XYZ file of C-alpha atoms in Angstrom:
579
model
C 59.610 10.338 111.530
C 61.294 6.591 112.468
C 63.995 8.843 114.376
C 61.949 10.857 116.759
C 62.403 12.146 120.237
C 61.965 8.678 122.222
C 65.018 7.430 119.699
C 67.036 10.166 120.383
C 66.467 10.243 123.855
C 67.412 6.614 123.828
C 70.688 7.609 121.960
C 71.570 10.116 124.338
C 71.013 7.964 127.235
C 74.043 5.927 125.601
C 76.172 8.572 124.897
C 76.039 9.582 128.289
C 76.791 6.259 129.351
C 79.886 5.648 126.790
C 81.435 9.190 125.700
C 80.928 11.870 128.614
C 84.319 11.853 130.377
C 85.910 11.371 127.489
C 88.197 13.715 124.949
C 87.651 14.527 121.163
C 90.057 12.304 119.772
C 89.809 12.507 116.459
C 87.094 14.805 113.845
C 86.373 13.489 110.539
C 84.123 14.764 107.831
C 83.091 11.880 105.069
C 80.128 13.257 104.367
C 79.491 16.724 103.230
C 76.780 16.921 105.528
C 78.171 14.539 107.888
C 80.862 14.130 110.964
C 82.460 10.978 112.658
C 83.588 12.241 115.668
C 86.185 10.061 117.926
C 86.165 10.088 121.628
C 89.056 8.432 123.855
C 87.626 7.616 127.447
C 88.569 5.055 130.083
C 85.857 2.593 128.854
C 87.609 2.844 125.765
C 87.454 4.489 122.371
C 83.964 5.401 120.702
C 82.867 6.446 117.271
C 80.027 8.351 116.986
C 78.425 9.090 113.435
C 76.454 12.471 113.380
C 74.045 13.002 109.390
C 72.667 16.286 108.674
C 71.554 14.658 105.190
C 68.561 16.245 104.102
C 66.497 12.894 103.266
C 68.370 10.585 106.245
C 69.429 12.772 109.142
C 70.308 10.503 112.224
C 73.467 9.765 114.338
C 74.350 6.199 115.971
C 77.775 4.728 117.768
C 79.715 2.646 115.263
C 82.919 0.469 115.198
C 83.434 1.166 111.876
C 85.585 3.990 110.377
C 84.901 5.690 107.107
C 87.123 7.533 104.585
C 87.565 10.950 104.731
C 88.560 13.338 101.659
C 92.355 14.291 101.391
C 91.573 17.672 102.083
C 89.872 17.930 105.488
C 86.163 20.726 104.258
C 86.472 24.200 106.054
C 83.736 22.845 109.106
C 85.941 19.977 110.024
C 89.258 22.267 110.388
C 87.021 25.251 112.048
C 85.856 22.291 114.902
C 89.343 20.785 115.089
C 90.201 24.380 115.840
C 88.056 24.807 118.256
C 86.893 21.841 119.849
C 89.620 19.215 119.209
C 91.203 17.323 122.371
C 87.906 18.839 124.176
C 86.407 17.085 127.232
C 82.758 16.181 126.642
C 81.295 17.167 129.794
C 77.069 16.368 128.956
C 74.794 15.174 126.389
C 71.186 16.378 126.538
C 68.107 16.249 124.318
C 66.484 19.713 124.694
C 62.861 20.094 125.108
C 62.462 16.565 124.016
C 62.997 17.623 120.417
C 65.395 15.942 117.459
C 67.844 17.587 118.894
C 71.321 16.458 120.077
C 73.701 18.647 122.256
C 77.077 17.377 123.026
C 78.659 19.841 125.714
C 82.776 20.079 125.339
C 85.169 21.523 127.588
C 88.026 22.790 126.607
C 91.258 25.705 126.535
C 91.403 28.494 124.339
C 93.955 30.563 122.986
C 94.699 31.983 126.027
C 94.823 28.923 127.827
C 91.023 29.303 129.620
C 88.864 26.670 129.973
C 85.714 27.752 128.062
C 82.611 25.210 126.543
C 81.318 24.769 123.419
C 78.088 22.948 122.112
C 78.137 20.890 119.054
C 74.444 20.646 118.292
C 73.160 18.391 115.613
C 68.771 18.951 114.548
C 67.653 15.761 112.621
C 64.834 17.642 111.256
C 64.062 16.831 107.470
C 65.912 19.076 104.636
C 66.278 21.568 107.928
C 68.744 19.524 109.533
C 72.134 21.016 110.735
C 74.824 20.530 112.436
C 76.113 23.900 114.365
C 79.241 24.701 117.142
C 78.077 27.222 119.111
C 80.134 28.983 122.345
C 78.320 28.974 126.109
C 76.093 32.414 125.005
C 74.549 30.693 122.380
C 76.252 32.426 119.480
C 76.302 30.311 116.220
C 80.171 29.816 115.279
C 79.561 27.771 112.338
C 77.562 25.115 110.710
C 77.631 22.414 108.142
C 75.299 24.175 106.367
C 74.536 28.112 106.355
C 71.067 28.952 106.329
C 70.449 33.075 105.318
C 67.327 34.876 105.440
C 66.642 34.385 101.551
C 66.285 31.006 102.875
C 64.642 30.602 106.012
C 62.171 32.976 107.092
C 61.882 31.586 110.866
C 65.818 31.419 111.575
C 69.300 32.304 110.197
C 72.156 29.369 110.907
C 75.524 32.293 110.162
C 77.831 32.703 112.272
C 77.346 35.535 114.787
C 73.725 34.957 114.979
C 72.037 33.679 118.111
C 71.127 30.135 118.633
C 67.577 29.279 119.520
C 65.026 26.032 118.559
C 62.327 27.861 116.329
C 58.728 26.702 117.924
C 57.022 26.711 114.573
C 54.532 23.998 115.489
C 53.208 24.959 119.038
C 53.683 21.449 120.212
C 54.071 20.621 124.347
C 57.158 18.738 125.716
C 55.721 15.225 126.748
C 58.402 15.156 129.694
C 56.676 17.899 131.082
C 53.408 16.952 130.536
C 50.772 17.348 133.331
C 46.618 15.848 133.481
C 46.024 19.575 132.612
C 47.997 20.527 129.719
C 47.089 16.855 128.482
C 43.620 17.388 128.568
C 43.206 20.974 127.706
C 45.346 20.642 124.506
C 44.926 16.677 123.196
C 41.414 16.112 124.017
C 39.895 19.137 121.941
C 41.148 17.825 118.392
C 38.811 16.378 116.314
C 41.556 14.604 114.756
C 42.123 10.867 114.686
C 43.703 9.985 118.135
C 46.998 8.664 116.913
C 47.471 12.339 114.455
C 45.948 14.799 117.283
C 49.221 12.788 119.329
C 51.424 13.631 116.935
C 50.043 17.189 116.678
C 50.153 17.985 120.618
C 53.395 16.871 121.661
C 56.512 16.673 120.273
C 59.233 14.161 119.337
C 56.369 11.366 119.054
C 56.477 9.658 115.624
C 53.415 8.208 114.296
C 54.819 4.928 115.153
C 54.957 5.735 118.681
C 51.419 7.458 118.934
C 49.823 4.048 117.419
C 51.559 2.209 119.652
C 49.885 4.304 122.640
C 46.974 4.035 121.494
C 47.255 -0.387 121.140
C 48.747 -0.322 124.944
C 45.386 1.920 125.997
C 43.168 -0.578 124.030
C 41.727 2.253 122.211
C 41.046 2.552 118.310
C 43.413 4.982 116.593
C 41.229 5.770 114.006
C 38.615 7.652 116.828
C 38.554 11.655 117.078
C 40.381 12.646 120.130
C 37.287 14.873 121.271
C 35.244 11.970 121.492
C 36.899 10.023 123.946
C 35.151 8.478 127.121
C 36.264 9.647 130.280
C 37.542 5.748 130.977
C 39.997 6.159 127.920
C 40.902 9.532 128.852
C 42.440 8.385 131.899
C 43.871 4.682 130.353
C 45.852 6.683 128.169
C 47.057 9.705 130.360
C 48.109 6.558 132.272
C 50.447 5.439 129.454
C 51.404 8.267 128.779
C 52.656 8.690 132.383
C 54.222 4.834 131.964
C 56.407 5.846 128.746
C 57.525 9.108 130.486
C 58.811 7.275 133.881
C 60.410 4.863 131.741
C 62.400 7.488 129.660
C 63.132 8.941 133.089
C 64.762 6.012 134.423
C 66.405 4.988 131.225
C 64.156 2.114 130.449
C 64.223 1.669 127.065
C 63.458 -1.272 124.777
C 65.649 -0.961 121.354
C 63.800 -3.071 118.319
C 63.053 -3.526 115.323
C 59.917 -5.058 113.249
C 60.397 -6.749 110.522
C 57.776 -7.791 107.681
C 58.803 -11.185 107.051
C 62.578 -10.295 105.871
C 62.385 -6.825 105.324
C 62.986 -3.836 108.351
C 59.412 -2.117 108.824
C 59.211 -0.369 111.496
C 61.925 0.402 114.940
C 61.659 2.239 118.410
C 63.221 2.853 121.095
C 60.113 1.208 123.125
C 58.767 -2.355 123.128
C 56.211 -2.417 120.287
C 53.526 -4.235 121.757
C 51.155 -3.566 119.216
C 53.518 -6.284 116.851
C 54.467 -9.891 117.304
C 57.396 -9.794 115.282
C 60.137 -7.560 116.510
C 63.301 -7.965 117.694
C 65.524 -7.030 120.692
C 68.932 -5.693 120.225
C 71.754 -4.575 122.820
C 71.218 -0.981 122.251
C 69.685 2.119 119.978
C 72.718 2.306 117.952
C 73.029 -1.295 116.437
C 69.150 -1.328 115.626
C 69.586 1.751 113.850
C 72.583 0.803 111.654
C 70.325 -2.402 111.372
C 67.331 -0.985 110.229
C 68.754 1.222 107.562
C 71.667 -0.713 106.564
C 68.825 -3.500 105.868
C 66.397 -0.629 103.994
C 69.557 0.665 101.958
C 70.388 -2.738 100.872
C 67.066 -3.602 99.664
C 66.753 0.002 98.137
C 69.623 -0.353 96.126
C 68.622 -3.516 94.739
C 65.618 -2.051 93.478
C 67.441 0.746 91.705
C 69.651 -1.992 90.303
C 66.940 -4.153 89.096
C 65.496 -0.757 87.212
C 67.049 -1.393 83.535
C 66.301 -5.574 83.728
C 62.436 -4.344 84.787
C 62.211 -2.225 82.205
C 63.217 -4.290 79.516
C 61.291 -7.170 81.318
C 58.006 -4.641 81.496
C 58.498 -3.437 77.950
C 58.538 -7.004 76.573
C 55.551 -7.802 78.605
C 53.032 -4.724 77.456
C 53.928 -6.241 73.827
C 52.683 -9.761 74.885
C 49.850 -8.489 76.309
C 48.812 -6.636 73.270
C 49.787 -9.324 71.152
C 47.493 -11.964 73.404
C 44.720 -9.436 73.005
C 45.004 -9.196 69.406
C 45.591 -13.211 68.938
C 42.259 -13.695 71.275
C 40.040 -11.174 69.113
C 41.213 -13.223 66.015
C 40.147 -16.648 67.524
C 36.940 -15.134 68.822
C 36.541 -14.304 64.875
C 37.225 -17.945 64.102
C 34.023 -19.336 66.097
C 31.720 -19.106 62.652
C 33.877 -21.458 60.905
C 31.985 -24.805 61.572
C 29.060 -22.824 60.408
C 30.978 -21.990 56.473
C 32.003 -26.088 56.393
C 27.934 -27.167 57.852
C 26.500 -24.757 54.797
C 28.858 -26.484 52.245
C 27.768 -29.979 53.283
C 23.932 -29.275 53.147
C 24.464 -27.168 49.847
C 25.771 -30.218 48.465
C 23.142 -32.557 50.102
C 20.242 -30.460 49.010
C 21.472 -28.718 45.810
C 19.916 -30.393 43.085
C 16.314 -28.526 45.211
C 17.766 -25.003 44.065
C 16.510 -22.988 41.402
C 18.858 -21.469 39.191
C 19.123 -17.612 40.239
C 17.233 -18.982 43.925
C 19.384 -16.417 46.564
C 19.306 -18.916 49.978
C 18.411 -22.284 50.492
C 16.371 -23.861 53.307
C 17.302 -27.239 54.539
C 17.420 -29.988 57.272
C 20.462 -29.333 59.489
C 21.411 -33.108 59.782
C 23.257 -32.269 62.690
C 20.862 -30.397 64.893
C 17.500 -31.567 63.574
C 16.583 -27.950 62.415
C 15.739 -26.076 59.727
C 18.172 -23.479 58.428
C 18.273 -20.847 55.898
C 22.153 -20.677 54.074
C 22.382 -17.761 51.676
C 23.145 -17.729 48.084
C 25.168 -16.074 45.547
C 22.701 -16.195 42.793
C 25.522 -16.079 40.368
C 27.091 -18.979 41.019
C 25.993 -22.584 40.468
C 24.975 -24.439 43.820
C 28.543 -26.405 43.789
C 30.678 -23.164 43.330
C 28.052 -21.700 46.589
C 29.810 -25.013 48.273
C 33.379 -24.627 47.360
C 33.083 -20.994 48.367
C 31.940 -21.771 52.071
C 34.481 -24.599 52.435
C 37.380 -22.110 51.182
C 36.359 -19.773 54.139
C 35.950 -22.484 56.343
C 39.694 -23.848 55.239
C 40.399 -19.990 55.641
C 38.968 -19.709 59.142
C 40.258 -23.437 60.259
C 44.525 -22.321 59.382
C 43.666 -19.175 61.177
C 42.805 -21.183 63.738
C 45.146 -23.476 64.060
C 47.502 -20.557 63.774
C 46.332 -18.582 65.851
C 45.845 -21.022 69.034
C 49.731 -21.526 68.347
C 50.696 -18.763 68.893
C 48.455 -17.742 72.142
C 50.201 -20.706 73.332
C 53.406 -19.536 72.564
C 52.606 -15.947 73.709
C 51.217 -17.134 76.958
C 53.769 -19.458 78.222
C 56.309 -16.049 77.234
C 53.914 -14.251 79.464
C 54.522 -17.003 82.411
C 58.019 -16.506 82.057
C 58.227 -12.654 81.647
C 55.949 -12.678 85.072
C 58.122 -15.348 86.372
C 61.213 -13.187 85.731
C 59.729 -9.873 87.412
C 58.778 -12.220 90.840
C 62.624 -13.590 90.620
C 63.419 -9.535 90.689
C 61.075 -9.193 93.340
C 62.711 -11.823 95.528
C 66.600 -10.240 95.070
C 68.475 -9.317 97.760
C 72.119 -9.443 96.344
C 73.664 -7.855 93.506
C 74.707 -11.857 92.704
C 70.720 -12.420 92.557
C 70.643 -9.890 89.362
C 73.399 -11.161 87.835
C 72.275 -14.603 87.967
C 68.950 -13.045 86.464
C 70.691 -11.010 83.728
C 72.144 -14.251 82.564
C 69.700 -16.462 82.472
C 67.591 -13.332 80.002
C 70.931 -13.632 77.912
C 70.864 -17.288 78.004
C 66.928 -17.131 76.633
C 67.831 -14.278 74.014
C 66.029 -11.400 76.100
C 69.075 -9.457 76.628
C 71.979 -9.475 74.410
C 75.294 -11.024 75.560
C 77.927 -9.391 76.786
C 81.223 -9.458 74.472
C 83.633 -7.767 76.605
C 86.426 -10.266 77.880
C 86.692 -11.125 80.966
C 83.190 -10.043 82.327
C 81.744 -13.869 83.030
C 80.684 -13.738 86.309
C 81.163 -16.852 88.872
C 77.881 -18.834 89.149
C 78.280 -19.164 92.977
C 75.060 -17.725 93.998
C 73.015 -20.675 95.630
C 69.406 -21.076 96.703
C 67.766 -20.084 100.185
C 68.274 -22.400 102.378
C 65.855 -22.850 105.579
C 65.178 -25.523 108.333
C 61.636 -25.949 109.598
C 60.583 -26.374 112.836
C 60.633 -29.861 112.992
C 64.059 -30.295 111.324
C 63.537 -30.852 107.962
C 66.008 -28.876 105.583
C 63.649 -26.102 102.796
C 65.404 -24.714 100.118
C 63.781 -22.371 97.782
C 64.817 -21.203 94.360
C 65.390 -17.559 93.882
C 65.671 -17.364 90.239
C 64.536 -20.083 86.948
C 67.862 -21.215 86.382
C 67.495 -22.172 90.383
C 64.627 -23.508 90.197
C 65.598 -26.168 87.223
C 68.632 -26.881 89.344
C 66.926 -27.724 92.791
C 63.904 -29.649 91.213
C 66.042 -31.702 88.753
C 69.636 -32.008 90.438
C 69.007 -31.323 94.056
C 65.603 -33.027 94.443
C 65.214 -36.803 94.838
C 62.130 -38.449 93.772
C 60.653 -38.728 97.374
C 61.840 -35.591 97.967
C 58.085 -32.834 98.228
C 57.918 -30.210 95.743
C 56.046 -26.821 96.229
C 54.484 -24.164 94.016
C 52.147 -21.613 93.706
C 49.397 -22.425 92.089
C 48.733 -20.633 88.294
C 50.964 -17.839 89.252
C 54.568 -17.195 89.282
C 57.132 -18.613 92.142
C 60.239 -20.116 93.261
C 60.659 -23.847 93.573
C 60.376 -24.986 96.777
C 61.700 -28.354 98.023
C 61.407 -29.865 101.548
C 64.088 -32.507 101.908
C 62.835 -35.937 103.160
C 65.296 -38.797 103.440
C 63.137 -41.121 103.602
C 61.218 -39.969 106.552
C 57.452 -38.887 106.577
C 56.669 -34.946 106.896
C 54.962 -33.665 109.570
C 51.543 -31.855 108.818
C 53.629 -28.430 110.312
C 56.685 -28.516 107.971
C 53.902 -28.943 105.010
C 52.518 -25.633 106.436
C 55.591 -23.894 106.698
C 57.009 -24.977 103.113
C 53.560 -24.046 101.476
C 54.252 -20.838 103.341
C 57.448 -20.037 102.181
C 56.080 -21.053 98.585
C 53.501 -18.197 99.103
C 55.870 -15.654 100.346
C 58.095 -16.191 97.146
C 55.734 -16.098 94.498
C 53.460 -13.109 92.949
C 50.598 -13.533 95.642
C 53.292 -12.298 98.431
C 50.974 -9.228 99.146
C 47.682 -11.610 100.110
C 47.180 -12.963 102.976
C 46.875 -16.696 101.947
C 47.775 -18.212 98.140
C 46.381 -21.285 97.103
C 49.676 -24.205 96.883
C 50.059 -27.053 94.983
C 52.526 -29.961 96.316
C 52.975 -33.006 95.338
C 56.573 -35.352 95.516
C 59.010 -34.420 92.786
C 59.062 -37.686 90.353
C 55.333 -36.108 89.400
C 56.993 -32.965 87.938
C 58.490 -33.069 84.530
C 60.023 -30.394 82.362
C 59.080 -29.782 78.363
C 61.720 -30.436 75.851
C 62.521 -27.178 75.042
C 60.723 -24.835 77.510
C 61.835 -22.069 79.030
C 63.916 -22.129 82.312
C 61.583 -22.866 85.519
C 58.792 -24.257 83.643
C 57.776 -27.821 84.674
C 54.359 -29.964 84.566
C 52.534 -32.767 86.423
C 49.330 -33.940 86.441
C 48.834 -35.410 89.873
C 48.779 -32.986 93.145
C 47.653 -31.819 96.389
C 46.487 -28.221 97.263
C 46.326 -26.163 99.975
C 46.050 -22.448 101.206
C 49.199 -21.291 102.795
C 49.818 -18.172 104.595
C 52.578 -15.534 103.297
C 53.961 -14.917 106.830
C 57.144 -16.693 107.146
C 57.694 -14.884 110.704
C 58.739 -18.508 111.943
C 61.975 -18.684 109.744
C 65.636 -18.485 110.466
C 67.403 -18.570 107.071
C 70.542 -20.906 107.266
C 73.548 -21.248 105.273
C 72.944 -21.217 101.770
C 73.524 -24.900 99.792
């Protein structure tokens, strides 16, 4: 629940601030569960998005506009009807709950000014958005809700408005020593749930973050608090409150290294990486724009993974099977050792004898080598050597092939991190071509569907100036080691597992022990170990890395390095311009 009550409460503060005054301008409907609502008002003119959807409901100010269908749906013409050219007069949160109500003035039919509330509930696949007149009838709603439905409520119109209190949960505005006590401190849940249980509008983000600013662990039953940290957190309790009240609020966002974890409405203390933005609005098209961006990569990348995933279960199967045949392999030495000694010693059997029992030359021991008591003592020789000429082309064979199986593995794995590290649609493309280019994926025929190859490396500057660019993809990789890289240039990798390239631009000049840190860093974060906290690195100045004639894209050797463990938070970066 990322948009809970302190959010909203946020947002309404700057609606108040921006739209109240202001007329109805303009109501769209994009969305089928969705307005974009246009207010004209001597600061200017707003946009104001307002989602019923059933997985994302939220609302935020935007600049942007969006296009609407040709033919305006039956709940946008019923509110132009009613409620166009309206004067918003208030926005409230009630109760403290997800809950939005804009307040609009404005002349009927008959030319009287009456009011109508355009309430929008972000609340899960329950969310609504519903016009109803100053008694609290229901006019309409973006979605009708009957009794075959809901049990608790009916959203028709003609029905009466009201929030359904399904939960039993306390307003935290309201909240008192008392109530706080009586109701909080009997859970035996964990502190941070029995929060979330008692009062309402406070996300789990929110209640962990209470619980960090009252020094208290989370993870502790609320009944078993000391009196001490009943009173430290009524206390911060009372601090949040008074800042809501005064319209103190701290709009941020948390990011895990690139990626949008967690946002609020209040400073996150309990995290060293977040960002400030201006206000609730831009960190919430932020923080989902950012999610929906690296969502829909990951549904893009599906059909590459799944080829990718399907070639690399055969591998491993194949490596198994390859391995068990070696493993079979081992007794071959022993076939060629009982050939040699049968001929050494053979003119001591006895025809029909069914073993022999000699010197091993080679250890100094006695060993026993059975017979076929058919054969003469040099046919007994020939037939060992043939299954130790047998065992020696499986062999040879075999430990081909695990050679070529593994370094397919490497690449397969190599592929699935460069999936991993996508962020652009240009990022799969560049990977779809380079599987075509290897004979993975079959090449497209249809004219005109080459894509530019304009998609470039990251590019990043460390702290002490040096430029870090990082290869998001094998065909990358071979191009910054080979083309971009000079020989002085350092070169970074993760060590026995798959990564990007990473290359730390020198000219000429020594590199301080810190940009060494922060490029081994970076050359954690982009390579399979990403979700441990430190990955072993191997660096060592490019002219010691060669590349195979013939191998694969990205693969490279060298025989002289350096190592180090490097942590996978890159927290420190700015990404730059791409090269």
């Amino acid at each position: 629940m990322a948009f809970d009550g302190l959010t909203i409460a946020n947002l309404v503060k700057e609606l108040n601030d921006t739209i109240v005054g202001g007329r109805l301008y303009k109501i769209a409907e994009p969305e089928t569960d969705e307005l974009l609502i246009t207010v004209k008002s001597p600061k200017g003119q707003y946009r104001v998005v307002l989602s019923a959807n059933a997985s994302l409901p939220l609302a935020y100010m935007t600049d942007d506009n969006k296009p609407s269908p040709v033919t305006a749906p039956n709940f946008c013409m019923f509110l132009r009807k009613h409620i166009n050219n309206g004067r918003i007069i208030s926005v409230t949160q009630p109760d403290f709950e997800r809950i939005i109500d804009i307040e609009i003035e404005h002349l009927d039919e008959l030319g009287d000014l009456c009011k109508k509330h355009l309430i929008t509930e972000f609340m899960g696949k329950h969310s609504n958005i519903i016009l109803c007149d100053d008694n609290n009838t229901i006019l309409d709603s973006i979605k009708h809700v009957s009794s075959q439905m809901s049990s608790v409520r009916e959203v028709l119109p003609g029905r009466k408005y009201f929030i359904p209190n399904t939960s039993d949960k306390y307003n935290p505005m309201l909240l008192d020593y008392e109530v706080y006590s009586a109701n909080l401190l009997t859970k035996p849940e964990a502190l941070s749930k029995a929060i979330c249980l008692t009062f309402t509008g406070i996300s789990t983000c929110i209640a962990e973050e209470i619980c960090f600013r009252a020094g208290i662990d989370s993870r502790k039953p609320a009944n078993c608090l000391e009196k001490p940290e009943v009173v430290k957190l009524y206390d911060i309790f009372e601090s949040i409150k008074k800042d809501i009240i005064e319209g103190n609020f701290y709009p941020n966002i948390v990011y895990d290294n690139d990626i949008p974890a967690e946002f609020a409405a209040i400073k996150l203390t309990m995290y060293d990486n977040l960002t400030e933005l201006d206000n609730i609005s831009e960190v919430i098209r932020n923080y989902y724009h950012q999610k929906e961006i690296h969502t829909r990569i990951r549904q893009k990348s599906t059909d590459i993974r799944k080829i990718v995933t399907t070639i690399l279960e055969r591998s491993y199967k194949k490596l198994d099977i390859q391995e068990k045949q070696l493993k079979d392999t081992e007794k071959k030495d022993k076939y060629r050792i009982y050939g040699e000694l049968i001929n050494t010693y053979g003119y001591n059997i006895e025809d029909g004898a069914d073993k022999l029992t000699a010197l091993n030359y080679y250890t100094n021991e006695e060993i026993t080598i059975p017979l076929d008591n058919t054969l003469t003592p040099t046919e007994n020789a020939n037939k060992y050597f043939a299954r130790y000429n047998k065992l020696k082309r499986t062999f040879e064979a075999g430990t081909r092939l695990i050679k070529e199986i593994t370094e397919e593995i490497q690449y397969l794995e190599s592929i699935e991190n460069a999936l991993d590290i996508a962020t652009t649609e240009d990022d799969l493309n560049n990977i779809k071509d380079e599987l075509s280019h290897t004979g993975y994926i079959k090449k497209s025929t249809k004219k005109g569907n080459s894509r530019p190859q304009n998609n470039k490396p990251l590019h990043f500057v460390s702290s002490d100036g040096f430029h870090i660019y990082v290869g998001k993809n094998n065909l990358q990789n071979d191009e910054l080691t080979f083309k971009t890289a000079t020989n002085s240039d350092w070169w970074f990798h993760a060590k026995k597992m798959p990564g990007s390239h990473v290359i730390v631009k020198c000219d000429g000049k020594e590199l301080p022990d810190r940009t060494f840190e922060e490029a081994a860093s970076l050359a954690a974060y982009y390579s399979k170990g990403r979700d441990q906290d430190k990955v072993e690195i191997d660096y060592v100045q490019k002219k010691e890395v060669k590349k195979p004639a013939g191998s694969k894209p990205g693969f490279v050797v060298y025989y002289t390095n350096y190592s180090m463990m490097a942590s996978t938070d890159i927290s420190w970066t700015t990404r730059n311009a791409e090269i």
